[in-house]
mmCIF file of C-alpha atoms and ligand atoms in Angstrom:
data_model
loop_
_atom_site.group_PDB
_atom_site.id
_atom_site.type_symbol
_atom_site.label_atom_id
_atom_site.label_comp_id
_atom_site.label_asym_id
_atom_site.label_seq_id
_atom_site.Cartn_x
_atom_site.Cartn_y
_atom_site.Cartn_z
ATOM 1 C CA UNK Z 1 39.000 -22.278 -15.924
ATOM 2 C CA UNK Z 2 41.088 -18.965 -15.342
ATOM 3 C CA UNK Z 3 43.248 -17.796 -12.721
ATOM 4 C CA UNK Z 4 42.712 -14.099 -11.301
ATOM 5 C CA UNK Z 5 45.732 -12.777 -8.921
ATOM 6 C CA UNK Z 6 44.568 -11.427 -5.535
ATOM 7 C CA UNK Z 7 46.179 -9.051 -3.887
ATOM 8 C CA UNK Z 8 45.475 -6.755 -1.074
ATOM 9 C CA UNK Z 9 44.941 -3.224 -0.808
ATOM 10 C CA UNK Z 10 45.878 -1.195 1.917
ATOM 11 C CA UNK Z 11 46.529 -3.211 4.975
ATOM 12 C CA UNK Z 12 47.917 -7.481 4.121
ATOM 13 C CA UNK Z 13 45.515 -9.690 4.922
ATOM 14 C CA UNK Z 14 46.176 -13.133 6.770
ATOM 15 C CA UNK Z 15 46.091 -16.149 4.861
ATOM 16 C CA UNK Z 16 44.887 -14.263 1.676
ATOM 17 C CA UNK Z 17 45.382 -16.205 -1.207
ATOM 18 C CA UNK Z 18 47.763 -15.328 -4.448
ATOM 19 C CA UNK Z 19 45.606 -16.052 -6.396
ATOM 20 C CA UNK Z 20 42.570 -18.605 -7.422
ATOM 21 C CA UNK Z 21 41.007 -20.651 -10.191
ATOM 22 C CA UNK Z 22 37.588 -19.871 -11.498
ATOM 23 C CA UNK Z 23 35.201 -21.041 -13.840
ATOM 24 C CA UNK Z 24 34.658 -18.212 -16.246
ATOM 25 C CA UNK Z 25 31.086 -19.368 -17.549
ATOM 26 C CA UNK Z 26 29.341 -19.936 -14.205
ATOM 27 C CA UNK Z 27 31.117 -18.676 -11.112
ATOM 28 C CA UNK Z 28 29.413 -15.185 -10.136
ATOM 29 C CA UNK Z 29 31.284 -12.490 -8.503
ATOM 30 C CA UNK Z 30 29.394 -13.635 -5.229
ATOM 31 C CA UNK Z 31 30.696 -16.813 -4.841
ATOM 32 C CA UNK Z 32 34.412 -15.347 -5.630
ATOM 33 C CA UNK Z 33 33.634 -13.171 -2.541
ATOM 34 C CA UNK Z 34 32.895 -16.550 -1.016
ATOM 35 C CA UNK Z 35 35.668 -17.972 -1.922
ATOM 36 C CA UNK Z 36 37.967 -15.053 -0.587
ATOM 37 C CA UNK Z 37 36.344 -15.179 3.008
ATOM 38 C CA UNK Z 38 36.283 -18.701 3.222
ATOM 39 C CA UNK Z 39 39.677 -18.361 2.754
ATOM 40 C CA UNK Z 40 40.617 -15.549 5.135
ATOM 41 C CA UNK Z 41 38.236 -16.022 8.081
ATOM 42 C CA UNK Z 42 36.725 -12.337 7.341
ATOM 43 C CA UNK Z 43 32.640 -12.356 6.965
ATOM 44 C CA UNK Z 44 31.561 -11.508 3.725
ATOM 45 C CA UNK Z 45 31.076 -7.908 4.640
ATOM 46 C CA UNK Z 46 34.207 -7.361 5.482
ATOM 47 C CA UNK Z 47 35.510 -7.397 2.448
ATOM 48 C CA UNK Z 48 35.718 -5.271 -0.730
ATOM 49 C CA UNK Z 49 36.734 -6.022 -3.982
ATOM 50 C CA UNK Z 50 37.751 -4.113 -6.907
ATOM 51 C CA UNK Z 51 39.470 -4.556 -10.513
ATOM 52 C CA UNK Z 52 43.225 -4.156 -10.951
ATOM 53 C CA UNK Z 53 42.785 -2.682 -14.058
ATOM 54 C CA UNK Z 54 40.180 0.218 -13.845
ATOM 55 C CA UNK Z 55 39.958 0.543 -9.897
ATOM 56 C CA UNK Z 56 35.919 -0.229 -9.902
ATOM 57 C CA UNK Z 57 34.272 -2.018 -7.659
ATOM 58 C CA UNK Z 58 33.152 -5.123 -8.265
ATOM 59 C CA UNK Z 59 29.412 -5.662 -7.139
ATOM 60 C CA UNK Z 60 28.137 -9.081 -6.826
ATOM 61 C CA UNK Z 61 24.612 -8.137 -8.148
ATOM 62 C CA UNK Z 62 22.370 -6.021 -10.491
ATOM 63 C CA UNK Z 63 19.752 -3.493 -9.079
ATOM 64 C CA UNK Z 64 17.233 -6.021 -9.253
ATOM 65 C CA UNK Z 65 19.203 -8.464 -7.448
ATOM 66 C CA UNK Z 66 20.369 -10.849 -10.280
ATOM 67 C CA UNK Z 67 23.476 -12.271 -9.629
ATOM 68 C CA UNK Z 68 26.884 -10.951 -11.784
ATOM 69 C CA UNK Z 69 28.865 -13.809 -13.485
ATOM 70 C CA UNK Z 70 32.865 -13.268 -13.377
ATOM 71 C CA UNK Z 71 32.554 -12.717 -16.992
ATOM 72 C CA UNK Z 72 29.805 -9.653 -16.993
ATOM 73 C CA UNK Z 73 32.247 -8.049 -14.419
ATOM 74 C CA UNK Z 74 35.316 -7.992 -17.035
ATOM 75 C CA UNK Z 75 37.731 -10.512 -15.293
ATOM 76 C CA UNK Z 76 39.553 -12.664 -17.582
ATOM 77 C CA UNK Z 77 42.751 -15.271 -17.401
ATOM 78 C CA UNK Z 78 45.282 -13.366 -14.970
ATOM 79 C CA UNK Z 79 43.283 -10.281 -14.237
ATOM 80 C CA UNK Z 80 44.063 -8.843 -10.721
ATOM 81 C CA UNK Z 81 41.553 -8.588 -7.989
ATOM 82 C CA UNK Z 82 42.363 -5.989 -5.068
ATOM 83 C CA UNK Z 83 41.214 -7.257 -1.753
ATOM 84 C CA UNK Z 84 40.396 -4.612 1.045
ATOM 85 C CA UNK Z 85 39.163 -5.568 4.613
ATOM 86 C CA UNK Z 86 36.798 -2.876 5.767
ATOM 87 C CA UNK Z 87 37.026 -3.440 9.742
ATOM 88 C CA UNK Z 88 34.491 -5.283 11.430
ATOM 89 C CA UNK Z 89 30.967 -4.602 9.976
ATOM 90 C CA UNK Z 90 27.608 -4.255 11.663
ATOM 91 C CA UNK Z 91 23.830 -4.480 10.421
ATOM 92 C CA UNK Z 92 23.006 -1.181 8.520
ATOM 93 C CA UNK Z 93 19.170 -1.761 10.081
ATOM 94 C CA UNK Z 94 21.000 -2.906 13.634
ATOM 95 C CA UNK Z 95 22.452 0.754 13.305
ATOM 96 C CA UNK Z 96 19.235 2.599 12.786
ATOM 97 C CA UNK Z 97 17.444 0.815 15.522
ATOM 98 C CA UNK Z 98 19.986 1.495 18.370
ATOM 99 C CA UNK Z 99 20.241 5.279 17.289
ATOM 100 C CA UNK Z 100 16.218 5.455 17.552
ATOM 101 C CA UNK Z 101 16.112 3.473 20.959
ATOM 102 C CA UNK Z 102 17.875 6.030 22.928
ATOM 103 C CA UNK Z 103 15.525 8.754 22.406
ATOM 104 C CA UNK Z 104 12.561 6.205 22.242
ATOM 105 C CA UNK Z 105 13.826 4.911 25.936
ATOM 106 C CA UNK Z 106 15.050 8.333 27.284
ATOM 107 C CA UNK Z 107 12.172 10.418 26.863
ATOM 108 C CA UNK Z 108 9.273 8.186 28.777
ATOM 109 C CA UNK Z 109 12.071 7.179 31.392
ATOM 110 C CA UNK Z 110 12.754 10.680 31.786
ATOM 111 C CA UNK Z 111 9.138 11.914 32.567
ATOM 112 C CA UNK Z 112 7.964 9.286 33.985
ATOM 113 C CA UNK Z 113 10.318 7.748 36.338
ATOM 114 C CA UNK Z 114 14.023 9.792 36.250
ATOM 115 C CA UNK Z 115 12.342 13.179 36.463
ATOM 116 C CA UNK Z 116 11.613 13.247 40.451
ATOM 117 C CA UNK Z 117 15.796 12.675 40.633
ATOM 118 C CA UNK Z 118 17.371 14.289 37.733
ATOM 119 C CA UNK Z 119 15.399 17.941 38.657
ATOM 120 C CA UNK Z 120 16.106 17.253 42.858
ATOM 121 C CA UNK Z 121 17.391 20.171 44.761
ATOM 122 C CA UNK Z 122 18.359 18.146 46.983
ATOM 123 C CA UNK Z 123 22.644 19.377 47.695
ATOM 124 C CA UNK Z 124 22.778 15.079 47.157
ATOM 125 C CA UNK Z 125 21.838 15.207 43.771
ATOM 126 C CA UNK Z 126 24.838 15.956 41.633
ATOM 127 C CA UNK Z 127 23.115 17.309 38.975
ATOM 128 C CA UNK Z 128 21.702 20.122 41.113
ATOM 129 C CA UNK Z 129 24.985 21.715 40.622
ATOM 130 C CA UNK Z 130 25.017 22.395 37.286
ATOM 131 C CA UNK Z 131 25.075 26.216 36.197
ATOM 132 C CA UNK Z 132 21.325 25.636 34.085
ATOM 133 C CA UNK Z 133 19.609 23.086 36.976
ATOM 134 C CA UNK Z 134 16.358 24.374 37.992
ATOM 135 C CA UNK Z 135 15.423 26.449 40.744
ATOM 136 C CA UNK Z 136 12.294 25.775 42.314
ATOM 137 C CA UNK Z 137 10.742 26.128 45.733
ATOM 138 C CA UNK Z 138 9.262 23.298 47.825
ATOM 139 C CA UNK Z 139 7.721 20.085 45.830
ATOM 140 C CA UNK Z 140 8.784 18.877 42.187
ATOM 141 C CA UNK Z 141 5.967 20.195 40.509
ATOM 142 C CA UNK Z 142 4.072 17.658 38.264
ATOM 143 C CA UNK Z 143 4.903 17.648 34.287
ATOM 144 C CA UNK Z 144 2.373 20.582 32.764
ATOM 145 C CA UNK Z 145 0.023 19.143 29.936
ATOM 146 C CA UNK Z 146 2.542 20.375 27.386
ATOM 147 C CA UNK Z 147 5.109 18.731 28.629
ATOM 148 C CA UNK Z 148 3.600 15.525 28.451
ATOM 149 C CA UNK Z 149 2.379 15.846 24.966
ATOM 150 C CA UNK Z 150 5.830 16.729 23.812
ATOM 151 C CA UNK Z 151 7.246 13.361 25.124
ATOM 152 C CA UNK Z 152 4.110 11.505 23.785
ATOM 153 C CA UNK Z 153 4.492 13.064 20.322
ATOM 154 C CA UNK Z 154 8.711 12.398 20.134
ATOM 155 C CA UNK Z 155 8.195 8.655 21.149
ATOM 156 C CA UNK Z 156 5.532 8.380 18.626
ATOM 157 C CA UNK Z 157 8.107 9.489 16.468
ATOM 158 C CA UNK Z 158 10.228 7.054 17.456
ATOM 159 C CA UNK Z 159 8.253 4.333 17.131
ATOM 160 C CA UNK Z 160 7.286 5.589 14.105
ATOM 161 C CA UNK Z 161 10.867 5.430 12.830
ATOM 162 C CA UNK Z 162 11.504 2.189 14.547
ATOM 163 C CA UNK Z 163 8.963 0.275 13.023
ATOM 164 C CA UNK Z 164 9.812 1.858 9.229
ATOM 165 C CA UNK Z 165 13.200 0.618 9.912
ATOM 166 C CA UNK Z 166 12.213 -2.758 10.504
ATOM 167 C CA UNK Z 167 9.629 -3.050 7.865
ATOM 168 C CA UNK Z 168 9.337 -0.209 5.376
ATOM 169 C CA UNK Z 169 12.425 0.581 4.483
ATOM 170 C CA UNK Z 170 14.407 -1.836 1.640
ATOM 171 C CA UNK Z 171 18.115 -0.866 2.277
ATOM 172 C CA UNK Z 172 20.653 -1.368 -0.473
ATOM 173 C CA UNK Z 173 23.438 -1.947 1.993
ATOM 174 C CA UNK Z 174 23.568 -4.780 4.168
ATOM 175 C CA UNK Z 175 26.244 -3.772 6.848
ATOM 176 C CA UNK Z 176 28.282 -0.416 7.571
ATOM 177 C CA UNK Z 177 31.751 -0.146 9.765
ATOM 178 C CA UNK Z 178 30.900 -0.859 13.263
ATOM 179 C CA UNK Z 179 32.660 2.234 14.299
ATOM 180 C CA UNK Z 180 29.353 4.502 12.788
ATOM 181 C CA UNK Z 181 27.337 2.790 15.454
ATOM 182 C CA UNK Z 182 28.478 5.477 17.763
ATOM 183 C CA UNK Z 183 28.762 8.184 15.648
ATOM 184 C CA UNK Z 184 25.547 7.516 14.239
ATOM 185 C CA UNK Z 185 24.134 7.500 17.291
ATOM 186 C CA UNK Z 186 25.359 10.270 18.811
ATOM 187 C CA UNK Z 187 23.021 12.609 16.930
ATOM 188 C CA UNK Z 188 20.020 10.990 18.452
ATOM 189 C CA UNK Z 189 20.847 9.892 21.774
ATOM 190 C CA UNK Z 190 22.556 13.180 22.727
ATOM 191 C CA UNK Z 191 20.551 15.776 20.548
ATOM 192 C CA UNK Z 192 16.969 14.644 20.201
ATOM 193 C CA UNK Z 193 17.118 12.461 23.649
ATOM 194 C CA UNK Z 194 19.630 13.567 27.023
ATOM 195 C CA UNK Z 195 18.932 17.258 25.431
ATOM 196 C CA UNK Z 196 15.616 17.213 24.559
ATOM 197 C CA UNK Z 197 14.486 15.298 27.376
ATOM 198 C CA UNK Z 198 16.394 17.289 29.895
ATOM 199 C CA UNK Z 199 15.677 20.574 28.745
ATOM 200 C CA UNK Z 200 11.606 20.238 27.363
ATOM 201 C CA UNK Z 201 10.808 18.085 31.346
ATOM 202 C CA UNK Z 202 12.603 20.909 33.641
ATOM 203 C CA UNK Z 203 9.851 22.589 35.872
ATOM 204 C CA UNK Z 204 10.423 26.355 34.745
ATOM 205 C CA UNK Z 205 8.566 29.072 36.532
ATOM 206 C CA UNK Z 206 8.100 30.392 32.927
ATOM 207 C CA UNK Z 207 8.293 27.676 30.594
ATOM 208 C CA UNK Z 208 7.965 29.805 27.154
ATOM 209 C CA UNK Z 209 11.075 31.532 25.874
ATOM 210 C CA UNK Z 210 11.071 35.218 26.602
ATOM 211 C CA UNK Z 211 11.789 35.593 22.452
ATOM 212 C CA UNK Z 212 8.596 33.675 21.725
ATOM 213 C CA UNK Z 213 5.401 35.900 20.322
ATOM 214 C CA UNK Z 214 2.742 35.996 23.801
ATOM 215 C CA UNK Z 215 0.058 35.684 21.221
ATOM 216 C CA UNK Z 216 1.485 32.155 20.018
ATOM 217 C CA UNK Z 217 2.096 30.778 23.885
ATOM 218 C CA UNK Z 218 0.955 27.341 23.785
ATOM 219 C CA UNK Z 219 0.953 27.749 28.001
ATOM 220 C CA UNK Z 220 -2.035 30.133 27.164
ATOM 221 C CA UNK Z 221 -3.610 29.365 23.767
ATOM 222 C CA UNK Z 222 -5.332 26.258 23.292
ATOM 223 C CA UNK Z 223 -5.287 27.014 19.416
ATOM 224 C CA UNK Z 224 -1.572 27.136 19.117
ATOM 225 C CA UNK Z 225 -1.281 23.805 20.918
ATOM 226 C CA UNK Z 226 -4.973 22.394 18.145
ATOM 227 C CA UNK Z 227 -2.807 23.827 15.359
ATOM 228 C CA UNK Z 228 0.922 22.278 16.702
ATOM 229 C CA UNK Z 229 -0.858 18.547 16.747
ATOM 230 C CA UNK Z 230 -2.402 18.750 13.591
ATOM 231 C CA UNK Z 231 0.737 20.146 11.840
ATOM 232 C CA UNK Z 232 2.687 17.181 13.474
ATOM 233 C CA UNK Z 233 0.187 14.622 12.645
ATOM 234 C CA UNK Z 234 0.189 15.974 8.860
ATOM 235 C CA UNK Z 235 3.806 15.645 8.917
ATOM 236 C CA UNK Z 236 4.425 12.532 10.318
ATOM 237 C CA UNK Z 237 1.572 11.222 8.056
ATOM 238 C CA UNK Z 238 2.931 12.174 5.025
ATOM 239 C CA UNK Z 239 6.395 10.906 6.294
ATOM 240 C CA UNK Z 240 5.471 7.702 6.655
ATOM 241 C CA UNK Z 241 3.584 8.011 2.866
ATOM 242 C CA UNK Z 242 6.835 9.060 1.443
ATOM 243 C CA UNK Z 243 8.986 6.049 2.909
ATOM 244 C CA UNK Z 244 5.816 4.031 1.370
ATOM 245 C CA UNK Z 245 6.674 5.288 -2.471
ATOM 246 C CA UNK Z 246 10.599 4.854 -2.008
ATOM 247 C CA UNK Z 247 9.973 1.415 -0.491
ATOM 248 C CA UNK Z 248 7.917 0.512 -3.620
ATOM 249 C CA UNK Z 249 10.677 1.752 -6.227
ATOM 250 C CA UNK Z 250 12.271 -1.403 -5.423
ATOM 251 C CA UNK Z 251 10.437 -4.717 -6.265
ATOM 252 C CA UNK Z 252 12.026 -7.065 -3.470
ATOM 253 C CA UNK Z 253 13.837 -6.799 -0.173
ATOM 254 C CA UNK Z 254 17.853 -7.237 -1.275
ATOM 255 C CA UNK Z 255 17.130 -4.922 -4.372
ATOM 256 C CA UNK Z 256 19.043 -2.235 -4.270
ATOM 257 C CA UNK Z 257 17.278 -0.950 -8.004
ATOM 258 C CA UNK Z 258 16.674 2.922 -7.809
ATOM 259 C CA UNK Z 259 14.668 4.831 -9.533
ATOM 260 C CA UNK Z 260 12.715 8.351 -9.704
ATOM 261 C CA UNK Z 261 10.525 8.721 -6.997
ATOM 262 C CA UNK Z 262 7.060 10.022 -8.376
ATOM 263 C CA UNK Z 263 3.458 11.374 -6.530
ATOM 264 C CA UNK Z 264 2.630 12.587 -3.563
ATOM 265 C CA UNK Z 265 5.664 15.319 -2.342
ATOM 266 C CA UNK Z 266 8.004 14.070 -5.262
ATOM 267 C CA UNK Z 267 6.356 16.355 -7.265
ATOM 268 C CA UNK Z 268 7.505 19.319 -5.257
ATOM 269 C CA UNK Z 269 10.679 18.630 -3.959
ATOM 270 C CA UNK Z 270 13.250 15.978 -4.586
ATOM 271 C CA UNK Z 271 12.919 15.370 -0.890
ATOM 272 C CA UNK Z 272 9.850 15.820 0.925
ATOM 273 C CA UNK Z 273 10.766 12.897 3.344
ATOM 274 C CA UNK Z 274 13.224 15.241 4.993
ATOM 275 C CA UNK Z 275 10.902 18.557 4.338
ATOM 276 C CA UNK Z 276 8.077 16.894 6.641
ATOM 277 C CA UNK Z 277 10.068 15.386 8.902
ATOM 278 C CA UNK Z 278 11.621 19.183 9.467
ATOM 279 C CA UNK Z 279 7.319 20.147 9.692
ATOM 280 C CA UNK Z 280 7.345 17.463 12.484
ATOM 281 C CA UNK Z 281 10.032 18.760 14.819
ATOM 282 C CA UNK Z 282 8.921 22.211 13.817
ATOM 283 C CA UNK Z 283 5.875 21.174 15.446
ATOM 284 C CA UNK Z 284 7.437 19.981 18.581
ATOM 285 C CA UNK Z 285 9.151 23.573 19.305
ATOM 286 C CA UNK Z 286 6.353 25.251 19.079
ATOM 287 C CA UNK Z 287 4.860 23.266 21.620
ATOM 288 C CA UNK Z 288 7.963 23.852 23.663
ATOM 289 C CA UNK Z 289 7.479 27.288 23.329
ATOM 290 C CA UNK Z 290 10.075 27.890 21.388
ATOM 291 C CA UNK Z 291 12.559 26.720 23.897
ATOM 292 C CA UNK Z 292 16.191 27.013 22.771
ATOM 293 C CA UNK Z 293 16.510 23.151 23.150
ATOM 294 C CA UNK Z 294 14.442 21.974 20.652
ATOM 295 C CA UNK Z 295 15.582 25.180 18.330
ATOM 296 C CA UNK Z 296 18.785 23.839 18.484
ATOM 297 C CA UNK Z 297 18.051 19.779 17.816
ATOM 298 C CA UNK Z 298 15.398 21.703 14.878
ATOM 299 C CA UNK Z 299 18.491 23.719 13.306
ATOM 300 C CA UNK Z 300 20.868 20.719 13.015
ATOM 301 C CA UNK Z 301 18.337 18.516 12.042
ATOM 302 C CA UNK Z 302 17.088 20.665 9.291
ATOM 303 C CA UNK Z 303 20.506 21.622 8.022
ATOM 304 C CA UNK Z 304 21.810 18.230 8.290
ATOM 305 C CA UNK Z 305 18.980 16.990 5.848
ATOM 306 C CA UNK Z 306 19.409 19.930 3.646
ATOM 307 C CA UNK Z 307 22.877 19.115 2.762
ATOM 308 C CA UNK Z 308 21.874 15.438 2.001
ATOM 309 C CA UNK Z 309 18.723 16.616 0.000
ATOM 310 C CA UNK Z 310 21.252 18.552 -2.040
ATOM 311 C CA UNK Z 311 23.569 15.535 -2.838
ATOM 312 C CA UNK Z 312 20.447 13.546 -3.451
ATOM 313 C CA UNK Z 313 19.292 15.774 -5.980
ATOM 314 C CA UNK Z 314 22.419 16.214 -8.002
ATOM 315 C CA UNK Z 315 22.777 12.206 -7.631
ATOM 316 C CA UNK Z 316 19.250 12.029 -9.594
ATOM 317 C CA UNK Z 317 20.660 14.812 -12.414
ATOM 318 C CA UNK Z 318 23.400 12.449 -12.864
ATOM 319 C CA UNK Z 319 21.942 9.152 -12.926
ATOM 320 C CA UNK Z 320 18.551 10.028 -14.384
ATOM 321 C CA UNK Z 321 19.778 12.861 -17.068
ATOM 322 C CA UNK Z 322 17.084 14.598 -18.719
ATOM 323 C CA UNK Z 323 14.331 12.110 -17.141
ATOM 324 C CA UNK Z 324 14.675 13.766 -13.948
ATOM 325 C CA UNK Z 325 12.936 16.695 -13.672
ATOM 326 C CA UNK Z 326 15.195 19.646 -11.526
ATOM 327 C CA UNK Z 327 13.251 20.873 -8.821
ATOM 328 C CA UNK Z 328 14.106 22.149 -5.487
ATOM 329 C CA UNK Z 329 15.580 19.743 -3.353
ATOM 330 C CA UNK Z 330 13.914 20.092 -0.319
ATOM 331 C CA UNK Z 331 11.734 23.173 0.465
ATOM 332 C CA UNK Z 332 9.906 24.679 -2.615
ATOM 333 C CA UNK Z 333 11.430 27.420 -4.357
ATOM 334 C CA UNK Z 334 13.798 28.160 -1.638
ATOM 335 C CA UNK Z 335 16.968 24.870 -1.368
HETATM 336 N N1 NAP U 401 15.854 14.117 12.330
HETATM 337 C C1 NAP U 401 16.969 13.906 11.682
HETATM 338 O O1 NAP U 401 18.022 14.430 12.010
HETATM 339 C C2 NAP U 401 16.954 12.998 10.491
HETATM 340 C C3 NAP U 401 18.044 12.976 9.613
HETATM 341 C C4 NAP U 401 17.994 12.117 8.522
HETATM 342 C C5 NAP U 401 16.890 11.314 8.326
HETATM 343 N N2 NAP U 401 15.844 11.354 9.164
HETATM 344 C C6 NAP U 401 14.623 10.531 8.932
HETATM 345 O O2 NAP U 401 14.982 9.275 8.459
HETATM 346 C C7 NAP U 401 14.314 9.041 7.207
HETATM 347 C C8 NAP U 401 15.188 8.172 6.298
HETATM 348 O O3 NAP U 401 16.359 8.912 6.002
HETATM 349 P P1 NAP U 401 17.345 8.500 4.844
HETATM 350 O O4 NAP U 401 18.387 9.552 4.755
HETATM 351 O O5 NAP U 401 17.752 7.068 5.018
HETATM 352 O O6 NAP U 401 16.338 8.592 3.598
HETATM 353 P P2 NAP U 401 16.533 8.151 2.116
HETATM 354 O O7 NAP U 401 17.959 8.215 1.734
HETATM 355 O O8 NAP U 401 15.607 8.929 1.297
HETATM 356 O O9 NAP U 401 16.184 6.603 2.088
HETATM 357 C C9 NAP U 401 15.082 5.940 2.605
HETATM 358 C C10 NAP U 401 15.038 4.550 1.931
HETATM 359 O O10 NAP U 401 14.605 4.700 0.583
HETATM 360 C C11 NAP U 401 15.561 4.162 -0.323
HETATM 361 N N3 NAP U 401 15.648 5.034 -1.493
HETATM 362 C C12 NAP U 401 15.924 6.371 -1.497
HETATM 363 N N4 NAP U 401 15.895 6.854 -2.754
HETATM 364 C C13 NAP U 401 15.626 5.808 -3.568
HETATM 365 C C14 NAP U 401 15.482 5.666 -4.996
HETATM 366 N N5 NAP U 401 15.615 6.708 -5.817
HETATM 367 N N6 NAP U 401 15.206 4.444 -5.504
HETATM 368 C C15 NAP U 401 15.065 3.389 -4.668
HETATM 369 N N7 NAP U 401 15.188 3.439 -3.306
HETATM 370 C C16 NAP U 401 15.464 4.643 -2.772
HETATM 371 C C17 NAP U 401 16.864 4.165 0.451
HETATM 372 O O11 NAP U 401 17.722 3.199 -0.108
HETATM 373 P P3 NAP U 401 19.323 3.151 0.120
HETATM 374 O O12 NAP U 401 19.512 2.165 1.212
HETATM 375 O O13 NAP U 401 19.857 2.713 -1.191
HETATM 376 O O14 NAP U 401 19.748 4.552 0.497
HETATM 377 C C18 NAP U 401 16.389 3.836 1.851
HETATM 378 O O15 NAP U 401 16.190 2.467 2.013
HETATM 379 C C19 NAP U 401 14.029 10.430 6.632
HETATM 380 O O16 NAP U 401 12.987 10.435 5.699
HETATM 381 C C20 NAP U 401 13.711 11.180 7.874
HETATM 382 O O17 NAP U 401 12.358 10.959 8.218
HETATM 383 C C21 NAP U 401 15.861 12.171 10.253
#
């Protein structure tokens, strides 16, 4: 048996103890995590622990989800363990799915049943007030054929996301602070719902921006709108074929091995989950006509994933070395 002293970092921590007896040969790192929130009252989440003497954190498993003995992490006789509460924690999947419900929800609500009140010019609707309401004379008029295949195509998308969140995707983190629920969420129930929906459902009397090309109007070319669908469905296909191959570089739900992504996209771009998903909303503002709206959700999107595909790819260089191949990290030849 050995003792390890526990101490906390950052805030105290109620009823932590000073320290606790181990066995050195069989207790894992998990169960010492156990031990600690058995002790304090905080869920297993909540807490992080690292090594007094090198800072590191101590994980309770290996990539392929074999548990780490006390001994394998470098703790011996009176080593000191730092105890941090992170806050309270929430699913990382529960996250995910309430960012994609609110543009899953908003967009058929807003078409289908909210649109009649939202656009009213009636001086009772509040919302007629605002400086970029629309102006129209008589009757709502109904949703143009564009309109409704733009709402059709973003729930898809949803969907889409929702159900490769549930059963695609093999996490390596189990819970995040359950302050990120809302920031998290913001993005997608602000930027690709309430402003998407809003803007893309208005009646206009001209609903194609004055900047778009007349030959590409997808009010008056059938061809654009042929060529918009298939580009989305390509997309969105190839997507959902890319969260496929990273869901099979781990063997096992709770594995959190990683390794470099091969086939279909890899081969081009360290990325190409985020390139197609840009393809897909590309797609969508085109349909809109280029409406400033879904310019704007396409822009932050796009540059959002561009920064990430960056850090991705230097994270390969520097955990893969010279297996890795450097390549563009998200759009051939050009980021
Ligand atoms: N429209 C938007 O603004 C926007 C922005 C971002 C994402 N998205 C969409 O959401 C999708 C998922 O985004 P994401 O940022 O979570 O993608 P991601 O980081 O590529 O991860 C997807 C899943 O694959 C796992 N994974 C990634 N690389 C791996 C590797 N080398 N070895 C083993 N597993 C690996 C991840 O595990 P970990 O849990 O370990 O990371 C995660 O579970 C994107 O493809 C895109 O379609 C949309």
């Amino acid at each position: 048996m050995i003792a390890l002293q526990i101490k906390p970092r950052g805030k105290p921590i109620k009823k932590l103890p000073n320290s606790v007896e181990v066995d050195l040969s069989t207790t894992t790192v998990k169960a010492l995590y156990e031990r600690i929130a058995a002790h304090t009252g905080l869920g297993y989440h909540r807490l992080r622990l690292t090594k007094g003497s090198d800072g590191s954190h101590l994980v309770a498993k290996h990539q392929d989800g074999k548990l780490i003995q006390i001994d394998e992490a470098g703790l011996r006789d009176n080593s000191v363990v730092y105890v941090k509460d992170l806050g309270p924690q929430i699913g990382w999947r529960t996250v995910f799915v309430v960012e994609y419900l609110g543009p899953l929800l908003i967009h058929p609500l807003m078409l289908y049943v909210l649109r009649p009140f939202v656009y009213s010019s009636s001086p009772l609707n509040p919302l007629s007030y605002l400086p970029f309401a629309p102006s129209f004379k008589g009757n709502l008029p109904p949703p143009s054929f564009n309109q409704v295949l733009v709402c059709w195509l973003t729930t898809l998308h949803f969907l889409k996301r929702e159900y490769e969140t549930l059963f695609v995707h093999r996490f390596s983190a189990a819970t995040m602070p359950f302050r990120n629920i809302f920031k998290n969420s913001a993005h997608y129930w602000i930027l690709s719902g309430i402003n998407l929906a809003y803007f893309l459902y208005m009646p206009a009397v001209s609903p194609t921006a004055s900047w778009w090309p007349k030959s590409l109007d997808p009010m008056q070319n059938p061809n654009v709108i042929y060529a918009a669908c298939a580009l989305w469905l390509f997309s969105e296909a190839s997507n959902f074929h890319t969260h496929m191959t990273l869901r099979n570089l781990r063997p096992s739900d709770g594995s959190t091995k990683r390794q470099i992504p091969r086939g279909y996209g890899f081969n081009l771009v360290t990325c190409p989950n985020y390139l197609f998903e840009s393809l897909a909303w590309f797609a969508v503002m085109i349909l809109s006509g280029g409406h400033w709206a879904s310019v704007l959700f396409l822009v932050v999107s796009t540059g959002q994933m561009m920064a990430w595909a960056k850090k991705k790819e230097h994270r390969y260089r520097k955990e893969f070395g010279r297996a890795y191949k450097k390549k563009s990290s998200m759009f051939p030849g050009l980021w």
